[in-house]
């Protein structure tokens, strides 16, 4: 497959154009004869494109790293129990606030989650995924009979028990947080099969932990600057507002991460988080609140000369209560002094409520101080008990740009030093709150610590000499509180009566249903908080709906309501909640809002666009607006925007607008989206897609959809970074005499996706993992295969091999490690097989096991052994392992004189791999005389999680509006950050003959030369991209590079 793909690319040189330079705009339209005409569209969608209704990823058999499918063959003979645990083994914050496990249990584990349909579908994937063109497929890799056993004997319910610390409990790191063990001896393999999914609890736990630390900082400064009453009245719970929906990697991640924040605060615009708290944590009212607020599109659509009127409109449309207004579209200081502080001062002071001024650019912390001084010069101030200055109650500030835990504290300290009270300010945080963290932030890990083998208990431990910090816990564990200090008792030595871990799941049933209210109390330090023992009436929803079943249901017209089963599929709520109020903010007579998406800079000048089609199919095509959804949304919004003093303003929610879509548009979204074909590689600072409404009455809808569609930043950024790594690997293969690897297409297996457990959600794993597969063909992220199959029509987008993990090796005991390794060679008699080899001593394993006792087996085996170190200093550990293996197995020389191990053995480095370490390792290998083909890479968190919207500065901005019958070219141009100046007018994306991409602004482009193609209109998908075509586009650009 890889070779055919490569040959097809190289045989079409007429399509290869060198990508040169970078142009964000053209002062005028380049003549058509200087431009490359866009290729004819060949991927028109059929009339019966099927939307991805239901949760297509919710097959428990596939919610795992695919190498775990092979692990049932790797445990010691006679194994009947595997017991594992989860902990934060260090990290940035010593106090860990545990949260999120209940969501994963309810959504994915509870009830009869194993069905014949799921078994059959999984088998189809696994047979393709583990097939090899030479060695074929080993029939016993997939443990089908065991899954059938669960279906038949257990009624599809998972025979495992989970014990966990109650959610919201604050525990010092390096302590057990939950344990998992099988309850049926025939299902010993199931414990660690579930690791991939359950380790994702790292994400809501880390968000919750970091949010809580920020709460402590804010509380401290409120007290120190003379406003303790803010804390006493509970108003500090609104001092850090969640702006993160668009900046996180998926809707599901927004839900779990946003809920993690809501454990500590009450302010949020992330509606998905409110849904999760209600659906999965029994929040009876609403978990978070917000206020009417503007954005740049609603302000700049009035034009620069109309900004003062736009601000007045905000005060008039919301005559009482709290209202926030972004004020830096052009000149924030003019806005503070001349507009707010002069023209509208009297209106602000007389208004029943207060105005919150939002700067959204400028250097921190200086911009906050400058804005405070500007407002103080006009509105005055009073003194707190600590002699800090406080603006009058009619006006406050929110800083939402560049806020993370460090900048938040820097700002508050600077304010204190400048004698401004902390209560002058609230914070908004987006990517830093929900995205700029990863599994290593708290060093979250899941390890096997105990097993029963041949009726004998075995205390299991991982203890690598190359990293003592990765030593795992041993034996059965209890978590005990002794004299106010948490302690994990190991080796079964704890007292069960003192164990703080409680059973939350057993044999497919939820055994403890925790409320958000109780969790909040625990996180806040309230003593003796226990969940009331109530009958659990929560009924799991059967959300799994593969594409094949959806097609059948649509044909039989039995699909009604399917899209509504998942609470996260309500398009009315898939937005930042402040956008709900924006229909009141545009200029009177507005008919059209036209906006665009771009990468306006960042780390990767070449941007490989990918992922829009997923969002269109999953959330936007078909009848996505219904009366039921409108009713549900209105119920949330009425509570979400209510205030105990000023109540709820009835016209905030645009019910009339949504009902118009139902009655006049059949529930289909009246917008048009034009996008560059996915897989296209553009210079950054160019338009990638545009969005505009197609019905004058729905002008407000264009930017309502921004929140959801901006999440395209994630698959696009993963794809761009993955592609950059591909170029590095190819260069070093060529430089070290391994050009034949590229010619055979085998370089496409040199960077393997290990990221499923280290990303923030199943949905993020799917779309991020799919993005990586645009450039490579190796992955263990099964959700990505489902995504490229069901959304992009690729039957098998990636491949893998049998491989071990530490649990399958350490369960043999230290003295049995060599036998465990021998078992790997015997259970997989041919083909590629990988074995982690650092459980104890990687060098002993290489020299005495692989290179000693097992050397003959390796050399005679029909296949390749891949040795995996998983600890040690980079890049030296790779060189040391290569040295040990070469000493025992020898090597040959490539045409460049670099050493290459025999074909029977290779190395994979999967620990600590990101784009920088990958290049460092390859450079060190080259300088040490080793060929690049000795090594493959695995990458997890760095591939799918350690990136964010600012990695490539992704942004969505309004650039044109039709107000009345007048077209208005809209631009944002803040004096406090010229880099945030937006594009202006209607846009075309054109390509010059030399390959340079240019965005032509102000409607001056040539439509026939526009590379943007209309892909969506009025609820229908117009172009259905295939994965192979996307790969072709990306690969062409790689081969065109110098």
CSV table of C-alpha atoms in Angstrom, one decimal, residues 548-723:
chain,number,residue,atom,x,y,z
A,548,UNK,CA,-23.2,1.3,8.2
A,549,UNK,CA,-26.0,1.3,10.8
A,550,UNK,CA,-26.8,5.0,10.2
A,551,UNK,CA,-27.1,4.3,6.4
A,552,UNK,CA,-29.5,1.5,7.1
A,553,UNK,CA,-31.6,3.6,9.5
A,554,UNK,CA,-31.8,6.5,7.0
A,555,UNK,CA,-32.9,4.1,4.2
A,556,UNK,CA,-35.6,2.7,6.5
A,557,UNK,CA,-36.5,6.2,7.8
A,558,UNK,CA,-36.0,5.0,11.4
A,559,UNK,CA,-33.2,7.5,12.2
A,560,UNK,CA,-35.4,10.2,13.8
A,561,UNK,CA,-34.0,11.3,17.1
A,562,UNK,CA,-30.7,9.5,16.6
A,563,UNK,CA,-28.8,12.8,16.3
A,564,UNK,CA,-30.3,14.0,19.5
A,565,UNK,CA,-29.3,11.1,21.7
A,566,UNK,CA,-25.9,12.6,22.4
A,567,UNK,CA,-26.3,15.8,24.5
A,568,UNK,CA,-23.1,17.2,22.9
A,569,UNK,CA,-24.6,17.2,19.4
A,570,UNK,CA,-26.9,20.2,19.9
A,571,UNK,CA,-25.6,22.8,17.5
A,572,UNK,CA,-27.5,25.5,19.3
A,573,UNK,CA,-25.2,25.0,22.3
A,574,UNK,CA,-21.9,24.3,20.5
A,575,UNK,CA,-20.7,27.8,20.9
A,576,UNK,CA,-19.1,30.2,23.4
A,577,UNK,CA,-22.2,31.3,25.3
A,578,UNK,CA,-21.5,35.0,24.9
A,579,UNK,CA,-22.3,34.5,21.2
A,580,UNK,CA,-25.9,33.8,22.1
A,581,UNK,CA,-26.2,37.5,22.8
A,582,UNK,CA,-24.6,38.7,19.6
A,583,UNK,CA,-27.7,39.0,17.5
A,584,UNK,CA,-28.4,42.2,19.4
A,585,UNK,CA,-25.0,43.7,18.7
A,586,UNK,CA,-24.5,44.0,15.0
A,587,UNK,CA,-25.4,47.3,13.2
A,588,UNK,CA,-29.1,47.8,12.4
A,589,UNK,CA,-29.9,46.5,8.9
A,590,UNK,CA,-27.1,43.9,8.9
A,591,UNK,CA,-27.8,41.2,6.3
A,592,UNK,CA,-24.5,39.3,5.8
A,593,UNK,CA,-21.5,38.5,8.0
A,594,UNK,CA,-18.5,37.1,6.1
A,595,UNK,CA,-15.6,35.7,8.1
A,596,UNK,CA,-12.5,33.7,7.5
A,597,UNK,CA,-10.0,31.3,9.1
A,598,UNK,CA,-6.2,31.5,8.8
A,599,UNK,CA,-3.0,30.6,10.5
A,600,UNK,CA,-1.5,34.1,11.0
A,601,UNK,CA,2.0,32.9,11.9
A,602,UNK,CA,3.5,30.4,14.2
A,603,UNK,CA,6.0,27.6,14.3
A,604,UNK,CA,5.3,26.0,10.9
A,605,UNK,CA,5.4,28.3,7.9
A,606,UNK,CA,3.9,25.5,5.8
A,607,UNK,CA,0.4,24.7,6.9
A,608,UNK,CA,-1.2,21.5,5.8
A,609,UNK,CA,-5.0,22.1,6.1
A,610,UNK,CA,-7.0,19.2,7.4
A,611,UNK,CA,-10.1,18.3,9.5
A,612,UNK,CA,-12.9,20.6,8.4
A,613,UNK,CA,-14.8,17.7,6.8
A,614,UNK,CA,-15.0,15.9,10.1
A,615,UNK,CA,-16.7,18.8,11.8
A,616,UNK,CA,-19.1,19.3,8.9
A,617,UNK,CA,-20.2,15.6,8.9
A,618,UNK,CA,-20.3,15.2,12.7
A,619,UNK,CA,-22.1,18.4,13.5
A,620,UNK,CA,-23.5,20.4,10.6
A,621,UNK,CA,-24.9,18.5,7.7
A,622,UNK,CA,-28.6,17.6,7.6
A,623,UNK,CA,-31.4,18.6,9.9
A,624,UNK,CA,-29.3,19.7,12.9
A,625,UNK,CA,-31.8,22.3,14.3
A,626,UNK,CA,-35.0,21.0,15.8
A,627,UNK,CA,-37.6,22.4,18.2
A,628,UNK,CA,-36.4,19.9,20.9
A,629,UNK,CA,-32.9,21.2,20.7
A,630,UNK,CA,-34.1,24.8,20.8
A,631,UNK,CA,-36.1,24.0,23.9
A,632,UNK,CA,-33.2,22.3,25.6
A,633,UNK,CA,-30.8,25.2,24.8
A,634,UNK,CA,-33.3,27.8,26.0
A,635,UNK,CA,-33.6,26.0,29.3
A,636,UNK,CA,-29.8,26.2,29.8
A,637,UNK,CA,-29.5,29.8,28.6
A,638,UNK,CA,-32.2,31.1,30.9
A,639,UNK,CA,-30.3,29.8,33.9
A,640,UNK,CA,-26.9,30.5,32.6
A,641,UNK,CA,-27.5,34.2,32.0
A,642,UNK,CA,-29.6,34.7,35.1
A,643,UNK,CA,-28.4,37.0,37.9
A,644,UNK,CA,-29.6,37.0,41.5
A,645,UNK,CA,-30.1,40.8,41.4
A,646,UNK,CA,-30.8,41.7,37.8
A,647,UNK,CA,-32.5,38.5,36.7
A,648,UNK,CA,-32.7,37.3,33.1
A,649,UNK,CA,-33.1,39.5,30.0
A,650,UNK,CA,-35.7,37.7,27.9
A,651,UNK,CA,-34.4,38.6,24.5
A,652,UNK,CA,-30.8,37.4,25.0
A,653,UNK,CA,-31.5,34.0,23.4
A,654,UNK,CA,-32.5,34.4,19.8
A,655,UNK,CA,-35.3,31.8,19.8
A,656,UNK,CA,-37.0,33.5,16.9
A,657,UNK,CA,-33.9,33.2,14.8
A,658,UNK,CA,-33.5,29.5,15.5
A,659,UNK,CA,-37.2,28.8,14.9
A,660,UNK,CA,-37.0,30.5,11.6
A,661,UNK,CA,-34.3,28.0,10.6
A,662,UNK,CA,-36.6,25.1,11.6
A,663,UNK,CA,-39.7,26.4,9.9
A,664,UNK,CA,-38.1,28.0,6.8
A,665,UNK,CA,-34.9,26.0,6.3
A,666,UNK,CA,-36.0,22.5,7.4
A,667,UNK,CA,-33.5,22.7,10.3
A,668,UNK,CA,-30.6,23.0,8.0
A,669,UNK,CA,-27.9,25.7,8.5
A,670,UNK,CA,-28.2,28.6,6.0
A,671,UNK,CA,-24.5,29.2,5.6
A,672,UNK,CA,-21.9,28.7,2.8
A,673,UNK,CA,-18.3,27.5,3.5
A,674,UNK,CA,-15.5,27.7,1.0
A,675,UNK,CA,-12.2,26.0,1.8
A,676,UNK,CA,-8.9,25.1,0.4
A,677,UNK,CA,-8.9,21.3,-0.5
A,678,UNK,CA,-7.8,19.4,2.6
A,679,UNK,CA,-4.2,18.2,2.4
A,680,UNK,CA,-3.2,21.4,0.5
A,681,UNK,CA,0.0,22.9,1.9
A,682,UNK,CA,-0.2,26.7,2.1
A,683,UNK,CA,2.2,29.3,3.4
A,684,UNK,CA,0.8,30.6,6.7
A,685,UNK,CA,-0.9,34.0,6.8
A,686,UNK,CA,-3.3,32.9,4.1
A,687,UNK,CA,-7.0,32.3,4.2
A,688,UNK,CA,-7.9,28.6,4.6
A,689,UNK,CA,-11.7,28.8,4.7
A,690,UNK,CA,-14.5,31.4,4.6
A,691,UNK,CA,-18.0,31.3,6.1
A,692,UNK,CA,-21.0,33.5,5.4
A,693,UNK,CA,-24.7,33.3,5.9
A,694,UNK,CA,-27.0,32.6,2.9
A,695,UNK,CA,-30.2,34.1,4.3
A,696,UNK,CA,-30.4,37.8,5.3
A,697,UNK,CA,-32.3,36.9,8.5
A,698,UNK,CA,-29.5,34.7,9.7
A,699,UNK,CA,-26.6,37.2,9.6
A,700,UNK,CA,-26.0,36.3,13.3
A,701,UNK,CA,-25.3,32.7,12.5
A,702,UNK,CA,-21.9,33.1,10.7
A,703,UNK,CA,-19.9,33.9,13.8
A,704,UNK,CA,-22.1,31.8,16.1
A,705,UNK,CA,-20.5,28.8,14.4
A,706,UNK,CA,-17.0,30.1,14.9
A,707,UNK,CA,-16.4,28.3,18.2
A,708,UNK,CA,-17.0,24.9,16.7
A,709,UNK,CA,-15.2,25.5,13.4
A,710,UNK,CA,-12.1,27.1,14.9
A,711,UNK,CA,-11.4,23.7,16.4
A,712,UNK,CA,-10.1,22.9,12.9
A,713,UNK,CA,-6.9,24.5,14.3
A,714,UNK,CA,-6.2,21.2,16.0
A,715,UNK,CA,-6.1,18.6,13.2
A,716,UNK,CA,-4.5,21.2,11.0
A,717,UNK,CA,-1.7,21.9,13.5
A,718,UNK,CA,-1.2,18.2,14.2
A,719,UNK,CA,-1.0,17.5,10.4
A,720,UNK,CA,1.4,20.4,9.8
A,721,UNK,CA,3.7,19.4,12.6
A,722,UNK,CA,3.6,15.7,11.6
A,723,UNK,CA,4.5,16.7,8.1
